[in-house]
Amino acid sequence: RFVPDIYGPGLYVRTNGQGFRENDETPPHVPDGWTRAICSGDSFTFGYGVSNDHTWCRLLRSDLRRFDTVNMGLGGYGADQSFLAYERDAERIGHQIHLFAFITLDFQRMESADFMGYPKPVLAIENGALVVKGVPVPRRPFYASWISRFAPPLKELRMTHLAGRVAYRLGYGARPVSEPTDESTWTIASAMFERLKELNRSRGSTLVLIYLPTQKDYANTSVDAWRQRVKHLGARSSITVIDLVEPFRQLPPTAIGPMFIQADRLDFARAAGHYTADGNRWVARALYERLVTVPGLLSRSRP
């Protein structure tokens, strides 16, 4: 599917037949001598507000280093849905690295069985095991395009655009989360990450957890408890964790605004707060600088 100018002049969205935000079909096998990474996540990974060529996932690619990427991000997803999408859709896509990216809101989304009124699956712990509940997901007459793995027809994208504008004006967002709820959610999330590690291992892939920054994270330390949880899990379970909030906070204040789409830019509903092309470029550069320090991770993609 191709939707020109959806975020503004020249800012297009194209998805391939597999439902990924790619200009071309993704071959099931990785070419000899190449390394491929799958990027999972929400709208910050999908690239709300920028064209295909300017998402951080796309900007990581390098023909020189023989490093390929596949953008499996989708707007509105919680960390649980990103996990389930990878489990289902990456099974037949060869890859050596899984970049599982998230913001703090993605944990809060795990607590709800719906998104903007549309049902979604949820994860739970039953008898000590991670289970999926709420499936099959009930279908609604209008099902938001950012929730579906496969891109809808053009007219439905236009409807999503309109519905998103209404939702933005009505103030839909995450509910306040209490500390007891946080603890329960983290229990599920930690089990999910452990399962994700094993799933990647079975597919010959290395899992990398990526904590992405939002604009409010520059001065707001409320996310730090979640960041510490993720880091501790990584150390305990030998999972690579790349926390980009830390280097983000080291930037000068004047650099922050240009990295994010501001509230007066509403050419597309709910684009405000997402990365601009400059923001995606910073994420890609900061992420790559840290990926190359992980022993053996990118060894096959260096010239």
Tab-separated table of N, CA and C in Angstrom, residues 77 81 113 115 117-121 136-150 152 156-157 159-160 163:
chain	number	residue	atom	x	y	z
A	77	TYR	N	0.763	0.453	19.455
A	77	TYR	CA	1.065	-0.836	20.073
A	77	TYR	C	1.674	-0.666	21.457
A	81	GLN	N	1.848	-6.125	22.444
A	81	GLN	CA	1.481	-6.335	21.049
A	81	GLN	C	2.709	-6.419	20.136
A	113	ALA	N	-7.137	-3.728	27.889
A	113	ALA	CA	-7.613	-4.689	26.894
A	113	ALA	C	-8.172	-3.986	25.660
A	115	PHE	N	-7.528	-0.228	22.951
A	115	PHE	CA	-6.812	0.986	22.600
A	115	PHE	C	-7.787	1.912	21.896
A	117	GLY	N	-10.767	2.351	22.501
A	117	GLY	CA	-12.039	1.670	22.336
A	117	GLY	C	-12.000	0.436	21.479
A	118	TYR	N	-10.851	0.120	20.906
A	118	TYR	CA	-10.730	-1.052	20.042
A	118	TYR	C	-10.045	-2.179	20.799
A	119	PRO	N	-10.643	-3.375	20.835
A	119	PRO	CA	-10.091	-4.490	21.629
A	119	PRO	C	-8.694	-4.887	21.183
A	120	LYS	N	-7.897	-5.320	22.133
A	120	LYS	CA	-6.550	-5.810	21.868
A	120	LYS	C	-6.262	-6.990	22.790
A	121	PRO	N	-5.352	-7.875	22.419
A	121	PRO	CA	-4.975	-8.970	23.314
A	121	PRO	C	-4.159	-8.444	24.485
A	136	PRO	N	-9.537	-14.936	20.081
A	136	PRO	CA	-9.350	-13.958	19.013
A	136	PRO	C	-9.935	-12.597	19.386
A	137	VAL	N	-9.301	-11.559	18.898
A	137	VAL	CA	-9.727	-10.204	19.231
A	137	VAL	C	-11.026	-9.884	18.499
A	138	PRO	N	-12.065	-9.421	19.217
A	138	PRO	CA	-13.317	-9.047	18.547
A	138	PRO	C	-13.079	-7.946	17.521
A	139	ARG	N	-13.728	-8.068	16.392
A	139	ARG	CA	-13.592	-7.053	15.350
A	139	ARG	C	-14.657	-5.988	15.528
A	140	ARG	N	-14.272	-4.749	15.244
A	140	ARG	CA	-15.205	-3.634	15.286
A	140	ARG	C	-15.510	-3.193	13.855
A	141	PRO	N	-16.653	-2.492	13.622
A	141	PRO	CA	-16.967	-2.030	12.268
A	141	PRO	C	-15.852	-1.195	11.650
A	142	PHE	N	-15.189	-0.370	12.489
A	142	PHE	CA	-14.036	0.384	12.001
A	142	PHE	C	-12.868	0.045	12.899
A	143	TYR	N	-11.824	-0.497	12.313
A	143	TYR	CA	-10.676	-0.977	13.080
A	143	TYR	C	-9.462	-0.152	12.681
A	144	ALA	N	-8.899	0.587	13.633
A	144	ALA	CA	-7.847	1.548	13.343
A	144	ALA	C	-6.670	0.902	12.626
A	145	SER	N	-6.138	1.580	11.602
A	145	SER	CA	-5.110	0.978	10.765
A	145	SER	C	-3.803	0.736	11.497
A	146	TRP	N	-3.532	1.540	12.542
A	146	TRP	CA	-2.253	1.328	13.217
A	146	TRP	C	-2.288	0.139	14.151
A	147	ILE	N	-3.464	-0.469	14.364
A	147	ILE	CA	-3.556	-1.654	15.198
A	147	ILE	C	-3.388	-2.911	14.350
A	148	SER	N	-3.710	-2.825	13.087
A	148	SER	CA	-3.647	-3.996	12.212
A	148	SER	C	-2.263	-4.146	11.618
A	149	ARG	N	-1.742	-5.360	11.572
A	149	ARG	CA	-0.437	-5.594	10.973
A	149	ARG	C	-0.441	-5.271	9.497
A	150	PHE	N	-1.542	-5.555	8.816
A	150	PHE	CA	-1.569	-5.343	7.382
A	150	PHE	C	-2.256	-4.031	7.044
A	152	PRO	N	-4.427	-1.164	5.568
A	152	PRO	CA	-5.766	-1.179	5.013
A	152	PRO	C	-5.816	-0.435	3.689
A	156	GLU	N	-9.549	3.622	4.177
A	156	GLU	CA	-9.529	3.374	5.605
A	156	GLU	C	-8.419	4.183	6.285
A	157	LEU	N	-7.308	4.399	5.568
A	157	LEU	CA	-6.269	5.247	6.124
A	157	LEU	C	-6.791	6.666	6.311
A	159	MET	N	-9.893	7.443	6.886
A	159	MET	CA	-10.793	7.386	8.031
A	159	MET	C	-10.008	7.382	9.338
A	160	THR	N	-8.881	6.659	9.357
A	160	THR	CA	-8.042	6.630	10.539
A	160	THR	C	-7.513	8.025	10.856
A	163	ALA	N	-10.384	9.925	12.406
A	163	ALA	CA	-10.678	9.435	13.753
A	163	ALA	C	-9.583	9.829	14.730
